[in-house]
Amino acid sequence: KQEVTQIPAALSVPEGENLVLNCSFTDSAIYNLQWFRQDPGKGLTSLLLIQSSQREQTSGRLNASLDKSSGRSTLYIAASQPGDSATYLCAVHSGTYKYIFGTGTRLKVLA
Amino acid sequence: DAGVIQSPRHEVTEMGQEVTLRCKPISGHDYLFWYRQTMMRGLELLIYFNNNVPIDDSGMPEDRFSAKMPNASFSTLKIQPSEPRDSAVYFCASSPTGFDYGYTFGSGTRLTVV
């Protein structure tokens, strides 16, 4: 059974810092992995989708990497801003047509 | 495209009442998913449909929960009778076949059962 873990559960950093959010999964036979952002009281917004054949994806200040063999993905946020404050969730798709979600990392960027 | 549309945004109901949540997926998406989010358990998949047919309902907590998809553009999640422990945010998501584009989520329905 696929299990997804995100560490840390919460993170507080000063504005301008580069930071890394971690996502671990137990079964390396994945189809793809998706990173989402969730603002308080809002829905989930897709940030990046990495297919199993890819090593990384980039969008603006965000870069997500995937290492299937070690069961890890990281989301790198460059030059963090207060507007980046949100909960970040990773979700793993193992080919059963459903995503398994991690519990999220709650990020606060201080001005 | 307007994205995945859920209604209502908020629902407050009394214990024992029937609650119906609604979802309109993105046109052309073959898969529809219902998730529940709570602080304690995070995001849990309740049920998903492919071409309007329920495929996996193993996440539905009990018989009080039921879901239907009468056509490609509409789905409902019903709770009857509702209980305070059903209070959560319920999300609907849709995806095209193949999952090359991942999920698109609706804004959710925040349900409070008092």
Short mmCIF file of C-alpha atoms in Angstrom, two decimals:
data_model
loop_
_atom_site.label_atom_id
_atom_site.label_comp_id
_atom_site.label_asym_id
_atom_site.label_seq_id
_atom_site.Cartn_x
_atom_site.Cartn_y
_atom_site.Cartn_z
CA LYS A 1 0.00 0.00 0.00
CA GLN A 2 1.42 3.36 -1.03
CA GLU A 3 2.12 5.79 1.79
CA VAL A 4 3.18 9.39 1.30
CA THR A 5 4.99 11.42 3.95
CA GLN A 6 5.88 15.10 3.96
CA ILE A 7 8.51 16.61 6.19
CA PRO A 8 8.53 19.07 7.82
CA ALA A 9 4.88 19.47 8.77
CA ALA A 10 5.40 23.20 9.23
CA LEU A 11 8.09 25.66 8.21
CA SER A 12 8.62 29.34 8.92
CA VAL A 13 11.29 31.28 7.01
CA PRO A 14 12.22 34.91 6.42
CA GLU A 15 11.44 36.43 3.05
CA GLY A 16 14.08 35.85 0.38
CA GLU A 17 15.25 32.46 1.54
CA ASN A 18 15.52 29.50 -0.78
CA LEU A 19 13.77 26.48 0.68
CA VAL A 20 13.14 22.79 0.06
CA LEU A 21 10.02 20.82 0.86
CA ASN A 22 10.29 17.04 1.00
CA CYS A 23 7.93 14.26 -0.06
CA SER A 24 8.63 10.56 0.47
CA PHE A 25 6.70 7.58 -0.85
CA THR A 26 7.00 3.89 -0.02
CA ASP A 27 6.29 2.27 -3.40
CA SER A 28 8.62 3.42 -6.18
CA ALA A 29 6.35 2.05 -8.94
CA ILE A 30 4.64 5.36 -9.57
CA TYR A 31 3.02 6.80 -12.68
CA ASN A 32 3.54 10.44 -11.80
CA LEU A 33 3.70 12.87 -8.87
CA GLN A 34 1.89 16.16 -8.52
CA TRP A 35 2.60 19.11 -6.21
CA PHE A 36 -0.30 21.27 -5.08
CA ARG A 37 -0.69 24.48 -3.16
CA GLN A 38 -3.60 25.08 -0.81
CA ASP A 39 -4.40 28.48 0.67
CA PRO A 40 -6.42 28.59 3.90
CA GLY A 41 -10.07 27.85 3.23
CA LYS A 42 -9.44 27.31 -0.46
CA GLY A 43 -9.13 24.45 -2.90
CA LEU A 44 -5.98 22.86 -4.27
CA THR A 45 -4.06 24.51 -7.07
CA SER A 46 -1.77 22.35 -9.18
CA LEU A 47 1.81 23.60 -9.26
CA LEU A 48 3.86 20.96 -11.03
CA LEU A 49 3.34 17.48 -12.43
CA ILE A 50 6.30 15.14 -12.90
CA GLN A 51 5.91 11.99 -14.98
CA SER A 52 7.76 8.87 -13.86
CA SER A 53 10.19 9.21 -16.77
CA GLN A 54 11.17 12.76 -15.79
CA ARG A 55 13.69 13.91 -13.22
CA GLU A 56 12.43 17.46 -12.71
CA GLN A 57 9.97 20.14 -13.70
CA THR A 58 10.27 23.90 -13.39
CA SER A 59 7.75 26.71 -13.26
CA GLY A 60 9.01 30.17 -12.43
CA ARG A 61 10.61 30.11 -8.98
CA LEU A 62 9.49 26.52 -8.40
CA ASN A 63 11.46 23.41 -9.23
CA ALA A 64 10.32 19.88 -8.42
CA SER A 65 12.59 16.88 -8.65
CA LEU A 66 11.79 13.18 -8.61
CA ASP A 67 13.99 10.25 -7.59
CA LYS A 68 11.86 7.16 -7.96
CA SER A 69 14.50 4.71 -6.80
CA SER A 70 14.81 6.41 -3.44
CA GLY A 71 11.10 7.21 -3.20
CA ARG A 72 11.61 10.96 -2.91
CA SER A 73 10.51 14.22 -4.44
CA THR A 74 11.53 17.72 -3.46
CA LEU A 75 9.92 21.06 -4.18
CA TYR A 76 12.43 23.89 -4.31
CA ILE A 77 11.17 27.45 -3.91
CA ALA A 78 13.65 30.16 -4.82
CA ALA A 79 13.66 33.61 -3.26
CA SER A 80 10.58 32.97 -1.12
CA GLN A 81 7.93 35.70 -0.75
CA PRO A 82 5.13 36.24 1.78
CA GLY A 83 2.68 35.34 -1.00
CA ASP A 84 4.17 31.83 -1.02
CA SER A 85 2.67 31.20 2.42
CA ALA A 86 0.33 28.24 2.06
CA THR A 87 0.16 24.49 2.59
CA TYR A 88 2.01 22.44 -0.01
CA LEU A 89 0.81 18.92 -0.75
CA CYS A 90 2.36 16.21 -2.84
CA ALA A 91 0.28 13.45 -4.40
CA VAL A 92 1.50 10.20 -5.89
CA HIS A 93 -0.26 8.33 -8.66
CA SER A 94 0.59 4.64 -8.66
CA GLY A 95 -1.35 3.58 -11.71
CA THR A 96 -4.61 2.76 -10.00
CA TYR A 97 -6.26 5.92 -11.27
CA LYS A 98 -6.15 7.64 -7.92
CA TYR A 99 -3.69 9.87 -6.16
CA ILE A 100 -2.46 9.28 -2.63
CA PHE A 101 -1.82 12.53 -0.81
CA GLY A 102 0.75 13.46 1.80
CA THR A 103 -0.35 15.39 4.86
CA GLY A 104 1.27 18.58 3.64
CA THR A 105 3.84 21.14 4.73
CA ARG A 106 2.45 24.40 6.10
CA LEU A 107 4.76 27.19 4.96
CA LYS A 108 4.89 30.68 6.37
CA VAL A 109 7.18 33.26 4.79
CA LEU A 110 7.80 36.24 7.05
CA ALA A 111 8.09 39.74 5.60
CA ASP B 1 -13.16 26.52 -19.19
CA ALA B 2 -14.61 27.42 -15.78
CA GLY B 3 -12.81 24.55 -14.09
CA VAL B 4 -14.40 22.09 -11.67
CA ILE B 5 -17.46 23.69 -10.10
CA GLN B 6 -18.78 22.65 -6.71
CA SER B 7 -21.87 23.78 -4.86
CA PRO B 8 -22.67 24.89 -2.31
CA ARG B 9 -19.48 26.49 -1.00
CA HIS B 10 -20.67 26.23 2.57
CA GLU B 11 -23.34 24.06 4.14
CA VAL B 12 -24.49 24.07 7.74
CA THR B 13 -27.04 21.47 8.69
CA GLU B 14 -28.44 19.78 11.74
CA MET B 15 -27.58 16.25 12.70
CA GLY B 16 -29.89 13.76 11.05
CA GLN B 17 -30.61 15.88 8.00
CA GLU B 18 -29.82 14.86 4.44
CA VAL B 19 -27.01 16.73 2.72
CA THR B 20 -26.32 16.78 -1.02
CA LEU B 21 -23.10 18.12 -2.47
CA ARG B 22 -22.78 18.80 -6.18
CA CYS B 23 -19.97 18.79 -8.69
CA LYS B 24 -19.59 19.70 -12.34
CA PRO B 25 -16.32 18.36 -13.80
CA ILE B 26 -14.34 19.91 -16.62
CA SER B 27 -15.86 19.07 -19.97
CA GLY B 28 -14.08 16.15 -21.61
CA HIS B 29 -12.62 14.77 -18.38
CA ASP B 30 -13.40 11.07 -18.06
CA TYR B 31 -12.55 10.69 -14.38
CA LEU B 32 -14.24 12.28 -11.38
CA PHE B 33 -13.09 11.97 -7.77
CA TRP B 34 -14.64 12.86 -4.44
CA TYR B 35 -12.22 13.60 -1.57
CA ARG B 36 -12.78 14.58 2.03
CA GLN B 37 -10.31 16.73 3.96
CA THR B 38 -10.05 16.97 7.73
CA MET B 39 -7.32 18.19 10.05
CA MET B 40 -6.94 14.75 11.57
CA ARG B 41 -6.91 12.60 8.44
CA GLY B 42 -5.85 14.93 5.64
CA LEU B 43 -7.20 14.23 2.16
CA GLU B 44 -9.04 10.94 1.79
CA LEU B 45 -10.42 9.54 -1.44
CA LEU B 46 -14.06 8.57 -1.00
CA ILE B 47 -15.04 7.36 -4.48
CA TYR B 48 -14.14 7.83 -8.11
CA PHE B 49 -15.96 7.43 -11.42
CA ASN B 50 -14.79 6.65 -14.93
CA ASN B 51 -17.19 7.53 -17.74
CA ASN B 52 -19.95 7.98 -15.17
CA VAL B 53 -19.45 4.50 -13.67
CA PRO B 54 -18.30 4.13 -10.05
CA ILE B 55 -14.97 2.29 -10.07
CA ASP B 56 -13.75 2.33 -6.48
CA ASP B 57 -15.94 3.27 -3.53
CA SER B 58 -13.78 1.62 -0.89
CA GLY B 59 -13.18 4.97 0.75
CA MET B 60 -16.82 5.69 1.43
CA PRO B 61 -16.98 5.63 5.22
CA GLU B 62 -20.35 3.93 5.63
CA ASP B 63 -23.74 3.35 4.11
CA ARG B 64 -24.87 6.84 5.02
CA PHE B 65 -22.72 8.07 2.13
CA SER B 66 -23.73 7.61 -1.48
CA ALA B 67 -22.52 9.11 -4.77
CA LYS B 68 -23.98 9.23 -8.23
CA MET B 69 -22.95 10.45 -11.64
CA PRO B 70 -26.03 10.47 -13.87
CA ASN B 71 -24.17 12.07 -16.78
CA ALA B 72 -20.74 13.29 -17.79
CA SER B 73 -21.31 16.80 -16.47
CA PHE B 74 -22.79 16.21 -13.03
CA SER B 75 -22.14 14.26 -9.86
CA THR B 76 -23.61 14.27 -6.36
CA LEU B 77 -22.40 13.11 -2.98
CA LYS B 78 -25.18 12.52 -0.51
CA ILE B 79 -25.02 11.98 3.24
CA GLN B 80 -28.16 10.66 4.90
CA PRO B 81 -28.46 11.00 7.84
CA SER B 82 -25.65 13.44 8.55
CA GLU B 83 -23.62 13.34 11.79
CA PRO B 84 -21.28 15.88 13.41
CA ARG B 85 -18.25 13.71 12.54
CA ASP B 86 -19.05 14.24 8.87
CA SER B 87 -18.01 17.88 9.23
CA ALA B 88 -15.16 18.41 6.77
CA VAL B 89 -14.31 20.00 3.46
CA TYR B 90 -15.42 17.88 0.52
CA PHE B 91 -13.54 18.27 -2.74
CA CYS B 92 -14.36 17.13 -6.20
CA ALA B 93 -11.61 16.68 -8.80
CA SER B 94 -11.57 15.61 -12.42
CA SER B 95 -8.97 14.32 -14.84
CA PRO B 96 -8.76 13.33 -18.48
CA THR B 97 -7.89 9.74 -19.37
CA GLY B 98 -4.21 8.95 -19.01
CA PHE B 99 -3.51 11.34 -16.17
CA ASP B 100 -0.86 13.17 -18.16
CA TYR B 101 -2.36 16.38 -16.84
CA GLY B 102 -2.98 15.27 -13.27
CA TYR B 103 -5.98 16.38 -11.26
CA THR B 104 -7.93 19.63 -11.32
CA PHE B 105 -9.74 20.36 -8.08
CA GLY B 106 -12.87 22.31 -7.34
CA SER B 107 -12.98 24.91 -4.57
CA GLY B 108 -14.64 22.49 -2.17
CA THR B 109 -17.73 22.46 0.02
CA ARG B 110 -17.23 23.15 3.70
CA LEU B 111 -19.79 21.05 5.57
CA THR B 112 -20.65 21.69 9.19
CA VAL B 113 -23.08 19.34 10.93
CA VAL B 114 -24.31 20.65 14.27
#
